[in-house]
Structures are given as structure tokens and as C-alpha cells.
Short mmCIF file of C-alpha atoms in Angstrom, two decimals:
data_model
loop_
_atom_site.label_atom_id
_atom_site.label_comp_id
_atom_site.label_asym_id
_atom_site.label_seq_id
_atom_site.Cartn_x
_atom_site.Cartn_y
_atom_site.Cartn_z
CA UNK A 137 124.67 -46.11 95.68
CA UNK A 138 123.13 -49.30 94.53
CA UNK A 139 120.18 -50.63 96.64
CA UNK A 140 120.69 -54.34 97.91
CA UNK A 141 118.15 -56.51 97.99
CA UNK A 142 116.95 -57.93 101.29
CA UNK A 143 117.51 -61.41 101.63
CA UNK A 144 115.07 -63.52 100.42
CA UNK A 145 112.98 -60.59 99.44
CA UNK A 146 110.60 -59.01 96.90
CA UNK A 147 111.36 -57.51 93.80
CA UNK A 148 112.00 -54.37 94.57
CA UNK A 149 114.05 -52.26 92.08
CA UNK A 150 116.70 -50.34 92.84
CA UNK A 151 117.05 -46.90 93.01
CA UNK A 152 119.05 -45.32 89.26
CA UNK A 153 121.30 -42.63 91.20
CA UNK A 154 121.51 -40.87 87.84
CA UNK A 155 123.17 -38.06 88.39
CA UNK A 156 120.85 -34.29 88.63
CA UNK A 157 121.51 -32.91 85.04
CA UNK A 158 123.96 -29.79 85.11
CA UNK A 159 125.50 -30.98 87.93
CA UNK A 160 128.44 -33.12 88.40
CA UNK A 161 130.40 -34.58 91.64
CA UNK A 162 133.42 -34.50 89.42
CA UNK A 163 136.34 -31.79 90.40
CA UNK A 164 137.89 -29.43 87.70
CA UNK A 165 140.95 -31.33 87.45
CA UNK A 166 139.78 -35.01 86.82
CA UNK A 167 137.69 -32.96 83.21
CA UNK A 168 140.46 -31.57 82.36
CA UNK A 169 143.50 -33.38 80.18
CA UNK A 170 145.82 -33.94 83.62
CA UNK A 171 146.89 -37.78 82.61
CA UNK A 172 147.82 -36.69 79.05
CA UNK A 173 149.81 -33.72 80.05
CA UNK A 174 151.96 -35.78 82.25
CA UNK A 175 152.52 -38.64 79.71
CA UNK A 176 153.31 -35.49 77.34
CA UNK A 177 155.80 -33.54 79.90
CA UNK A 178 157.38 -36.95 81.03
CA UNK A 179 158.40 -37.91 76.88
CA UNK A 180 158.63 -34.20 75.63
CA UNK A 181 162.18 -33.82 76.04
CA UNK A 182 163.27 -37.35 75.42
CA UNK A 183 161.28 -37.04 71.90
CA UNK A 184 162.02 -33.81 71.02
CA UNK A 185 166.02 -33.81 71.89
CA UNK A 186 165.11 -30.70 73.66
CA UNK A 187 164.13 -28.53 70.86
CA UNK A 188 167.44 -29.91 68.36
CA UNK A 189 165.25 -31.96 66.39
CA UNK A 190 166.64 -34.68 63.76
CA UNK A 191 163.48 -35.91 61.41
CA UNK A 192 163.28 -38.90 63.85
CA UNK A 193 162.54 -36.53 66.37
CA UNK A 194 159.87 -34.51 64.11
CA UNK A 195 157.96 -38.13 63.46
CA UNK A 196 158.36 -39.16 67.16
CA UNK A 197 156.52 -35.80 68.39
CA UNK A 198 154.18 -35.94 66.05
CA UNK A 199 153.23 -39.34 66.59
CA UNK A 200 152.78 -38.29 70.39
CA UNK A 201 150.93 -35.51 70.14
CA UNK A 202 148.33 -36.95 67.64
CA UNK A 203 148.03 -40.54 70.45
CA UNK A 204 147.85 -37.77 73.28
CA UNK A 205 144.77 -36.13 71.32
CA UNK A 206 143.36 -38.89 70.59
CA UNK A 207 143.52 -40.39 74.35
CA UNK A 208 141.79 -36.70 75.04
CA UNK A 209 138.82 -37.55 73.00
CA UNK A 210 138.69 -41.25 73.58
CA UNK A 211 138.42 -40.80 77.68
CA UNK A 212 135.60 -38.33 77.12
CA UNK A 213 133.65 -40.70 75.79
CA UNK A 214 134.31 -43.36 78.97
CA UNK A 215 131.88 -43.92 81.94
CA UNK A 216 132.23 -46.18 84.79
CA UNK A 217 128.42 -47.17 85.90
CA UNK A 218 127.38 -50.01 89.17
CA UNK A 219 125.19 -52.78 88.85
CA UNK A 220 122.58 -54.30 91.07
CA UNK A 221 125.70 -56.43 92.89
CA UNK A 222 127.94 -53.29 93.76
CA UNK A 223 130.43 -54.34 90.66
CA UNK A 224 131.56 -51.61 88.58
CA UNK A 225 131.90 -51.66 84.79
CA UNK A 226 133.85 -49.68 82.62
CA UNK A 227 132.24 -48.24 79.20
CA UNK A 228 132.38 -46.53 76.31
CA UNK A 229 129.68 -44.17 74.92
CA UNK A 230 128.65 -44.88 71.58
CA UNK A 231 125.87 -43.13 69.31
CA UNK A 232 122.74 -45.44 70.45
CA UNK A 233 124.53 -46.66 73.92
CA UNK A 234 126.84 -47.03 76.22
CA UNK A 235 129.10 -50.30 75.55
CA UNK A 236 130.42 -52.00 78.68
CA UNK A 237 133.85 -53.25 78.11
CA UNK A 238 134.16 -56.84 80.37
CA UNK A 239 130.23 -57.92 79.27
CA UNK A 240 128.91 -59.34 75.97
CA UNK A 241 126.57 -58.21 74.55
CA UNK A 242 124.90 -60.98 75.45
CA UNK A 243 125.23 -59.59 79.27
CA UNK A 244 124.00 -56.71 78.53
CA UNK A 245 120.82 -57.10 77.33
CA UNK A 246 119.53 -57.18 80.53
CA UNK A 247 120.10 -54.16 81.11
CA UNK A 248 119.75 -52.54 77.58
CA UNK A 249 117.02 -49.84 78.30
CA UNK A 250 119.44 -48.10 80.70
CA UNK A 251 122.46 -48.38 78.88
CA UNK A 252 120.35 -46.53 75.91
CA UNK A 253 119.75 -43.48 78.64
CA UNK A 254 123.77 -43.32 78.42
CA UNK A 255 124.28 -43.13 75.28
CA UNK A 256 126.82 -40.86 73.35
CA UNK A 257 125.61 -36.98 74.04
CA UNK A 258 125.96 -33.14 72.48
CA UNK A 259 127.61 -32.42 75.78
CA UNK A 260 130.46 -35.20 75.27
CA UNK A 261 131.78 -33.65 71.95
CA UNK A 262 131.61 -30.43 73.80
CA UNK A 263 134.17 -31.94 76.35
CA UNK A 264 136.07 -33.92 74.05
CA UNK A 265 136.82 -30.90 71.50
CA UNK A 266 137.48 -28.79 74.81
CA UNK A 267 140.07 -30.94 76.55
CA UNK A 268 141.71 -31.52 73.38
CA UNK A 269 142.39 -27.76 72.69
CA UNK A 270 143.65 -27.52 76.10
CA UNK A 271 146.15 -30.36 75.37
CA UNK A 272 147.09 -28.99 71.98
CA UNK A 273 147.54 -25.29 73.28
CA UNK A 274 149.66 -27.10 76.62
CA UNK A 275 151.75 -29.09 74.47
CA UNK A 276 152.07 -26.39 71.70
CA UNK A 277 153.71 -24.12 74.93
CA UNK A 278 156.70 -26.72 75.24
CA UNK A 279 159.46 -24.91 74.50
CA UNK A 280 161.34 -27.56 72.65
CA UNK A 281 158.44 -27.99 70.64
CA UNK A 282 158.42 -24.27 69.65
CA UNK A 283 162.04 -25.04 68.47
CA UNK A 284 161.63 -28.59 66.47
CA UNK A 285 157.81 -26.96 64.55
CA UNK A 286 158.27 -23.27 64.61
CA UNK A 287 161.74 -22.98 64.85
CA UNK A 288 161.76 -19.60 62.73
CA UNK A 289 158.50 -18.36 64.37
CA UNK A 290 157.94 -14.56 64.96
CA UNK A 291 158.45 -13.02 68.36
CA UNK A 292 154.27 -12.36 67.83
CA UNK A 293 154.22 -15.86 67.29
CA UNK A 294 155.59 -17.05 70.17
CA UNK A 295 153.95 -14.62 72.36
CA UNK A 296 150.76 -16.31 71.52
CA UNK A 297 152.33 -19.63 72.11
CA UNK A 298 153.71 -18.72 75.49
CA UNK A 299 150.29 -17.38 76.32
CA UNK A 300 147.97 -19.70 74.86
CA UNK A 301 148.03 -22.25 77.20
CA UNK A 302 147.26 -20.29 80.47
CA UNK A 303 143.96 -18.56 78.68
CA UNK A 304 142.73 -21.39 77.11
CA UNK A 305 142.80 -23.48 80.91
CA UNK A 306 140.94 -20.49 82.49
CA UNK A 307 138.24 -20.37 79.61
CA UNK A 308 137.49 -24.18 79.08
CA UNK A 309 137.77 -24.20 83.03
CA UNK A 310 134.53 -22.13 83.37
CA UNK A 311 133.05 -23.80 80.48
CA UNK A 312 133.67 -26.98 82.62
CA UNK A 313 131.93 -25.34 85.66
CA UNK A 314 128.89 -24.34 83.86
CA UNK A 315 128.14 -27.41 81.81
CA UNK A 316 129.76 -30.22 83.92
CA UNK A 317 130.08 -33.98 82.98
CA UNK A 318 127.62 -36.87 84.33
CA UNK A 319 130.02 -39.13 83.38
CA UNK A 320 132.66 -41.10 85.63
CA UNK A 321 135.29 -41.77 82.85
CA UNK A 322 137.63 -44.49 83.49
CA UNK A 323 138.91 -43.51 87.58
CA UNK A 324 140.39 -44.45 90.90
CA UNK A 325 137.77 -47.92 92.12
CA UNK A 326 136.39 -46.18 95.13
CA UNK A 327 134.81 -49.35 95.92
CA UNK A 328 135.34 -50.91 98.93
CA UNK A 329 137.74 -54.16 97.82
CA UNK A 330 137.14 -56.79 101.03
CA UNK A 331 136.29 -59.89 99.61
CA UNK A 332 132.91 -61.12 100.42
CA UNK A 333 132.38 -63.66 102.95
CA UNK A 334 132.98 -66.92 101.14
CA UNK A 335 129.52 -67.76 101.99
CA UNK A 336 128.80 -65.48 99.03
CA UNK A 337 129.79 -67.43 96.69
CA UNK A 338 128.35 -71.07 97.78
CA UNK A 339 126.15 -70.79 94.32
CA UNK A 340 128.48 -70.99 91.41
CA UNK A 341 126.12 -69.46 88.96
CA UNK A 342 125.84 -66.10 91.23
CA UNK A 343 129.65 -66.10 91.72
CA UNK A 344 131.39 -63.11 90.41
CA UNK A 345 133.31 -63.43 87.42
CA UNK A 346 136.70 -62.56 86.31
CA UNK A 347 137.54 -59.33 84.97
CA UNK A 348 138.18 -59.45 81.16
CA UNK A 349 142.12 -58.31 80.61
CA UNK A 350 141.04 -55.04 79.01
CA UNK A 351 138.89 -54.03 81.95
CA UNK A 352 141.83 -55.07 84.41
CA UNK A 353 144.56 -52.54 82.12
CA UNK A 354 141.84 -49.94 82.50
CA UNK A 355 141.15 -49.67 86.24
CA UNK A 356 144.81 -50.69 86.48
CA UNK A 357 145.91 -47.53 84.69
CA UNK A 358 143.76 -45.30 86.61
CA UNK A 359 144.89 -46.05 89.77
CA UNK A 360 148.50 -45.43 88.73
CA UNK A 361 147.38 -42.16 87.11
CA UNK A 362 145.54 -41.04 90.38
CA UNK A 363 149.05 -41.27 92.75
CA UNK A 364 151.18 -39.96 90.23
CA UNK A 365 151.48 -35.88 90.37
CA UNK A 366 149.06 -35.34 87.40
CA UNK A 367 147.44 -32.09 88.87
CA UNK A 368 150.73 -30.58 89.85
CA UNK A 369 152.24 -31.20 86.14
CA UNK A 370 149.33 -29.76 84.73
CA UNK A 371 149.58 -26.13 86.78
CA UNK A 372 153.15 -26.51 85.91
CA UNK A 373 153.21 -27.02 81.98
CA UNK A 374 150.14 -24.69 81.98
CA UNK A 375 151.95 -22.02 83.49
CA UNK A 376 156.21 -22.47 82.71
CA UNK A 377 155.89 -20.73 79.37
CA UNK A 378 154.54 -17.27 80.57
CA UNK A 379 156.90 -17.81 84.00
CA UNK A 380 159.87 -18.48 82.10
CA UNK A 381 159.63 -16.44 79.46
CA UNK A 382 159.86 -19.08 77.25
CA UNK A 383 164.18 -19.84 78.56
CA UNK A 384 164.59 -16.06 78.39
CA UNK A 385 164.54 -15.28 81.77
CA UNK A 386 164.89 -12.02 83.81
CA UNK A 387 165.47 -11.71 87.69
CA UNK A 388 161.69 -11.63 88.10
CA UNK A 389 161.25 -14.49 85.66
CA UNK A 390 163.67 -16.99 87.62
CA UNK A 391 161.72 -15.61 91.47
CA UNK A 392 158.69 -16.73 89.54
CA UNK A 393 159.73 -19.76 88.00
CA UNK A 394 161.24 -21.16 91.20
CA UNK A 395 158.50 -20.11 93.71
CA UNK A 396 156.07 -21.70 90.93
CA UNK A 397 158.10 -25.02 91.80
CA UNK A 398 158.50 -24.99 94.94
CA UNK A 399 154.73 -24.28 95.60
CA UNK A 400 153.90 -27.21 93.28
CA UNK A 401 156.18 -29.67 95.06
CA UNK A 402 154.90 -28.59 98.15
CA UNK A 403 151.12 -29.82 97.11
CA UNK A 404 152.85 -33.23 95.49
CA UNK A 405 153.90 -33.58 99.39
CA UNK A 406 150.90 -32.57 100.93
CA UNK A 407 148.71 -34.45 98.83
CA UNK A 408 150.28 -37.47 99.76
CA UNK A 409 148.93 -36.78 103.13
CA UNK A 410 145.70 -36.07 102.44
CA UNK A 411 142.78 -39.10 103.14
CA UNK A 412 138.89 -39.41 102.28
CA UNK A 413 136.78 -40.86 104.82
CA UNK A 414 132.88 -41.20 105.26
CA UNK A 415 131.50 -39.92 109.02
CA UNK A 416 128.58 -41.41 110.86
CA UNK A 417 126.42 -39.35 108.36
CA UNK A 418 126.60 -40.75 105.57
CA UNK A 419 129.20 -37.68 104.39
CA UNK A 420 131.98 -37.80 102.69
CA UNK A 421 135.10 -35.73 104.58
CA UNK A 422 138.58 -34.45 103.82
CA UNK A 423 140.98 -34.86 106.08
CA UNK A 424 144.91 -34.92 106.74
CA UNK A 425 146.78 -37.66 108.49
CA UNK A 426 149.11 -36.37 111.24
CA UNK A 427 151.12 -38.96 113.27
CA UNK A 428 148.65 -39.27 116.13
CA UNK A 429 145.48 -39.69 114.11
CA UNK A 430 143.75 -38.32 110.81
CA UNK A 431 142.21 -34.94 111.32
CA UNK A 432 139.55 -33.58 109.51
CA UNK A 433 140.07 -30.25 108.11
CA UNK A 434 136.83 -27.84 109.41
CA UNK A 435 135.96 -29.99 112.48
CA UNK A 436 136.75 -29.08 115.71
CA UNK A 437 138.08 -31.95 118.35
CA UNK A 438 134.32 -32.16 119.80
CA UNK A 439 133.08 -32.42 116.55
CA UNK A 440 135.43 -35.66 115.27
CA UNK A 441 134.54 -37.54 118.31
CA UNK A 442 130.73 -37.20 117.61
CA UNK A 443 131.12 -38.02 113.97
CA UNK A 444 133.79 -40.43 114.09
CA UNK A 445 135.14 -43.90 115.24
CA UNK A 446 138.08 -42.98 117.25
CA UNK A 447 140.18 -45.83 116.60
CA UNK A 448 139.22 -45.51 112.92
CA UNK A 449 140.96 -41.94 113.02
CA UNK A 450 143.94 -43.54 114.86
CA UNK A 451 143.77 -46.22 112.15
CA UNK A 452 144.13 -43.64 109.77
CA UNK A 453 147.34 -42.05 111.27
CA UNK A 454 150.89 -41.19 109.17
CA UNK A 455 152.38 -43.60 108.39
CA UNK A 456 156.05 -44.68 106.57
CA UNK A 457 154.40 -45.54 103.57
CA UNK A 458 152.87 -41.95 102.71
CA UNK A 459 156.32 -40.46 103.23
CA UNK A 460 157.49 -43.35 100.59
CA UNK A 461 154.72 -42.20 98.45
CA UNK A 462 155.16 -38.39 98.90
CA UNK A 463 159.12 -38.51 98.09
CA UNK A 464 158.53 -40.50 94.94
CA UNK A 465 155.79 -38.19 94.11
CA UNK A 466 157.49 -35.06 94.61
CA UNK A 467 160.67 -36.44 92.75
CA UNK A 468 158.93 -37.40 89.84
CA UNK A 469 157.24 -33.74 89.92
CA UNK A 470 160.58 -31.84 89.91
CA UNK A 471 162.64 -34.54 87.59
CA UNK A 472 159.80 -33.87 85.02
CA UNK A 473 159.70 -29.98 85.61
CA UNK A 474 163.29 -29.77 85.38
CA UNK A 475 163.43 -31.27 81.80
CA UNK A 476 161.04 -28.24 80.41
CA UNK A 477 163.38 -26.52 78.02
CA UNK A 478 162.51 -22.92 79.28
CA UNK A 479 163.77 -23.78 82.78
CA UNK A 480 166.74 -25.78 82.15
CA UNK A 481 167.67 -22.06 80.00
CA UNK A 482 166.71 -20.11 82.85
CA UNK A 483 168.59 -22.13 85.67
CA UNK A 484 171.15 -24.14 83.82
CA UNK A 485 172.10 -21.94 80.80
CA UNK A 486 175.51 -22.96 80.80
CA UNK A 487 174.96 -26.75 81.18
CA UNK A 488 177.39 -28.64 79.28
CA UNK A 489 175.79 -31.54 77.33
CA UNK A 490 176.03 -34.13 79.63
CA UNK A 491 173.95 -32.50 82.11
CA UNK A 492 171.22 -31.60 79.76
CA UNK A 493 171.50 -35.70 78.28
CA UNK A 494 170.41 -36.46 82.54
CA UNK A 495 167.98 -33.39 82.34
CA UNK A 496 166.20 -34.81 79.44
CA UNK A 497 166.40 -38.94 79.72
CA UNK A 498 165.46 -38.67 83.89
CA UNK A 499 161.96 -37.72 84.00
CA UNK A 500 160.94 -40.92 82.22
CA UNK A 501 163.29 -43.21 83.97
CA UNK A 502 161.66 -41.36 87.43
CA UNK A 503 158.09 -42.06 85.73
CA UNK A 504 159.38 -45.49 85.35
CA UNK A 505 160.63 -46.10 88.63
CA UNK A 506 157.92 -44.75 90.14
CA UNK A 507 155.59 -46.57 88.96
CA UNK A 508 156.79 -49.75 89.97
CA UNK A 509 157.46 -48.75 93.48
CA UNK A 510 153.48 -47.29 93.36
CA UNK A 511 152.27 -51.09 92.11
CA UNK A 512 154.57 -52.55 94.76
CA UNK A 513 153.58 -50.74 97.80
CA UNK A 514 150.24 -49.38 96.91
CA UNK A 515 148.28 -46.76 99.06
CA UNK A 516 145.20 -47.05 100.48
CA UNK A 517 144.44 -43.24 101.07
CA UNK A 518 141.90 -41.73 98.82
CA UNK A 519 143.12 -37.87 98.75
CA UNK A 520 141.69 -34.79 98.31
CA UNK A 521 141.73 -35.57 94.19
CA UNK A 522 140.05 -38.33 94.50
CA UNK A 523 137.28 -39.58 92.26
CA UNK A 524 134.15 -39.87 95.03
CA UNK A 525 131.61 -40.30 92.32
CA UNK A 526 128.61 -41.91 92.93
CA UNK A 527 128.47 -43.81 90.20
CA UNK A 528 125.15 -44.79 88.17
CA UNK A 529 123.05 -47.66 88.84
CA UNK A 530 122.14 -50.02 85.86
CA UNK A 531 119.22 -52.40 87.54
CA UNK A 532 118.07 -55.35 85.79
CA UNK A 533 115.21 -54.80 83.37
CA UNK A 534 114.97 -58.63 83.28
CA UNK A 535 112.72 -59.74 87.01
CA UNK A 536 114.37 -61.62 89.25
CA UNK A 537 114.26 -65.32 88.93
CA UNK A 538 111.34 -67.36 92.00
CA UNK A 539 113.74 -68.75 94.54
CA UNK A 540 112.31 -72.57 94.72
CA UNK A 541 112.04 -72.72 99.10
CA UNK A 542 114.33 -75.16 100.43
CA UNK A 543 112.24 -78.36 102.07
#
């Protein structure tokens, strides 16, 4: 965490909390392709007519999937890093640097010789060629995708497609574990958001500027992306091919395909539940908000009172908003599962073509909805996916200007 300055103090540089190399704070899912999948699950059966494609339909898929792969590659390359203030910028790595977004260059010079160390690395095209194959191989398991691009494809053929998907998460998921990110990509602000004192800002050079539009869509978008059910869709699409037998289902098939669901909504609701908060310690801790207090999961009672604020806990408490968010959450889940091709020909074989037109056009009118009613009443938990990351610290190579003493 950046180091503040003590008031009226030397110049004493702050610590660069660059992270340990081969190590990252980052969990599995925020590396792998979670945001795209959802935008890809949400529009898949809306752009693909559910696997009867006209040509319109055969341009509008393409066009998605090749935006999709590119979003895969571009957020690889993204970093969030702090400066000396506590503000946080959003990047881009390039070849010689990284390139904040809401400074000039101008602005950055300052700070040049750090923003070299973050330059564009081997390890970056590693992830960025990795998360894309897991997109392609996700997407390429969509069942009305199979039908509009391989519609005379080989039973061999789509056996690979239908198993594809799971082996390629499992393998780039180790090859996440053993060389992890440093990087923060564009996430969740886990900054604390009080305004400062207005006393803060009595000098009106030192007052904090505006963020630039693009910076604003960027942290905007991220927040959205971390309260809608990203991880859930992921497991899901990553996993309905094999379960469903791509539509052809057996007995076992629709036990699997339903428990599969079920489980997955389940976490949507749970998650919704689910609150970060930081104990006497310094530590970051997990807990789940029950409507008496917050509890933290692998503390005993004895153990929350010594570590913990009381009212804080009580503070922290269920409340009418998370079951708000966790109904819009879990409805968004299961109108976008619900559209996959193989499960509507699983459950719904017989489904007369109105019912398939609310199958397919729902999930992105739920997306929709959702969305606004996440802008409108926002949460304030930070759940068990959420981005913790301490981010880097980009001091100053410029020395502080002498403070003329006031007569």
C-alpha cells in the first residue's frame, strides 16, 4: 500500500509494493476469460438464431467472436498501479512501458523510470494467447455454434468440440497457477471511496483531478462485471457441452445437467452474501453476512471479538439489498443458461417456437435489466471474488517541491 508522507515531512520515498515475481494475489478466475464468456453466453443465442443460421447470423457471430478475442488479448495487457496520493490509474502495457490511460504524457514523466519496470512482458503474451484459446475452445462448445460453422461436422468432430472446452480450462488453469500474473488488469476499485476532508483540498494545485471519460467507462465496467455471475457462467459454458451431450441427452445426462444448475445458482446466491473485511491485523478476511452480524468463516466467536469491531460486524449484517442483488444475480445466471442450445434440447425438446423466441431473446434483456438495477442500487460488499490486489506503487522520481514556512 502506498506510504503517506508525514505532514510537513522529509522526503522520504515510498515503499514500490511490486509484487514477489512468480507470485500473484490474483485468484484463478479473475486470469481467466470470465467477462468475455458471459458477454458471449448472454448474445450467443440471440446472434446465432440458436444454431438456424441466415448469413446475417454467420457475420454477426463472427463479428463477436473475433471482438470477444480481441477483448481477451487486449485486458491482458491492462494493469491498474497507485500513486504516491492513494489514486489509482488504469494502464496499458506497451513494448517500452506501461501507458496510463487518464495522464499525459506530460504527467507521466514523473514517474517514467517506474512505468519502464512495467512494461509489456514474455509472460503477458503467454496469458493473452492462453485466455484466448480458452475463449475460442468455450465459445467453439456452443452448441448453436456447432450448428451455424460445422453444421455437417463428424460425430469425431464434435466429440472434440464437446470436450475441448473442459480440458483446455484444466490445462491453462495450472499453467495459470504456476506462472501467475503481477498485473491488476482493469478490476473492482478496492479503494476506500470517502471523500477527503475538504480541508484536503484548500490548495487548488494539489486538488485531485477529474477522471478522463475513458478511465471513468473502464472502472465503470469493472464494477458491473464483478456483481454480475461471471464465474458461475464460466463453470457453466465450460462444462454444458460434455453434461448435455451436446442436446442429446440421456437420463444421466439431464441428472447432470440439472444438478450442474442448480449447484451454480446456488453459488450466484451465496456469493451475494459473501463480504471482505480487514481485522485489527492488518489481514484481509472472508466472511458471510447472516442477519445478526457478518461472520467470518474459520473464526470462532472468541476469536471475532478479539479481531474485530463489534458494531462493525453488526454493520455488516444482511441486509434487503443483498437479497435484491442475489435474485437478480441468480436470474440472470439461469435466463442465460437456459438459452444454451444443448439444454433447451435436453429439457424443452418439444418447445414450440414461441418458447424458444423467449428462450433465446431473455438472457440479454435479463443482462440488460440487470444491469441497470446493479448501477441503481449498487453494493458495497466486496465478496469472496473480489479483486484484493495490492496494487503497485509508482513514487515520484521528480523530489518533492521546499514548502516556503508560513510567517
Amino acid at each position: 500500500m502506498a506510504a503517506k508522507n508525514a505532514a510537513g515531512g522529509g522526503a522520504a520515498a515510498p515503499t514500490v509494493a511490486t509484487p514477489t515475481p512468480g507470485t500473484s494475489n490474483k485468484n484463478l478466475l479473475q486470469q481467466l476469460p470470465a467477462g468475455p464468456v458471459l458477454a458471449f453466453q448472454a448474445l450467443a443465442a440471440t446472434f446465432t438464431n440458436q444454431g438456424k443460421c441466415l448469413t446475417s447470423n454467420l457475420w454477426l457471430t463472427a463479428g463477436l467472436v473475433t471482438f470477444l478475442s480481441a477483448t481477451c488479448i487486449f485486458f491482458s495487457f491492462t494493469d491498474t498501479v497507485k500513486d504516491e496520493s492513494g489514486k489509482l490509474h488504469k494502464g496499458v502495457a506497451l513494448p517500452g512501458r506501461l501507458h496510463l490511460v487518464d495522464l499525459t504524457r506530460k504527467e507521466q514523466k514523473a514517474m517514467a523510470s517506474e512505468l519502464k519496470k512495467r512494461g509489456l512482458k514474455p509472460v503477458d503474451w503467454v496469458h493473452a494467447f492462453m485466455s484466448l484459446v480458452v475463449f475460442l475452445t468455450i465459445a467453439g462448445g456452443d452448441v448453436g455454434l456447432q450448428n451455424c460453422f460445422f453444421p455437417f461436422a463428424t460425430d469425431d468432430t464434435r466429440q472434440l468440440l464437446r470436450n475441448l472446452p473442459l480440458g483446455m480450462a484444466v490445462m491453462t488453469s495450472f499453467l495459470f497457477m504456476i506462472f501467475p500474473t503481477t498485473r491488476a488488469g482493469i478490476r473492482f476499485d478496492n479503494n476506500n471511496t470517502t471523500p477527503e476532508p475538504a480541508a484536503e483540498k484548500s490548495d487548488g494545485a494539489a486538488a485531485k483531478k477529474e477522471g478522463k471519460p475513458v478511465d471513468k467507462v473502464l472502472t465503470s465496467s469493472a464494477n458491473l462485471l464483478q456483481l454480475l455471475p461471471t464465474g458461475p457462467v464460466l463453470a457453466f459454458q465450460t462444462l454444458a457441452a460434455s453434461f448435455t451431450n451436446q442436446g442429446k441427452c440421456y437420463h444421466s445426462n439431464l441428472i447432470l445437467t440439472a444438478g450442474l444448475v442448480t449447484f451454480l445458482g446456488a453459488t450466484c446466491i451465496f456469493s451475494s452474501f459473501t463480504d471482505c473485511v480487514t481485522d485489527r491485523n492488518g489481514k484481509v478476511r472472508k466472511g458471510v453476512a447472516l442477519p445478526s452480524q457478518l461472520h467470518i468463516i474459520g473464526l470462532s466467536k472468541k476469536e471475532e471479538r478479539e479481531l474485530f469491531d463489534h458494531n462493525l460486524l453488526r454493520e455488516k449484517k444482511l441486509k434487503v439489498i443483498d437479497w435484491v442483488h442475489a435474485f437478480f444475480t441468480a436470474v440472470v445466471f439461469l435466463t442465460i443458461a437456459f438459452s444454451d442450445v444443448g439444454l433447451q434440447n435436453c429439457f424443452f425438446p418439444k418447445a414450440d417456437d414461441d418458447a424458444r423466441q423467449l428462450l433465446k431473446n431473455l438472457p440479454l434483456g435479463m443482462a440488460v435489466m440487470s444491469s441497470f438495477v446493479f448501477i441503481i442500487f449498487p453494493t458495497t460488499r466486496k465478496g469472496i471474488g473480489f479483486d484484493d490486489t495490492e496494487y503497485t506503487v509508482i513514487p515520484s522520481s521528480d523530489p518533492a517541491p521546499a514548502t516556503k514556512p508560513v510567517p
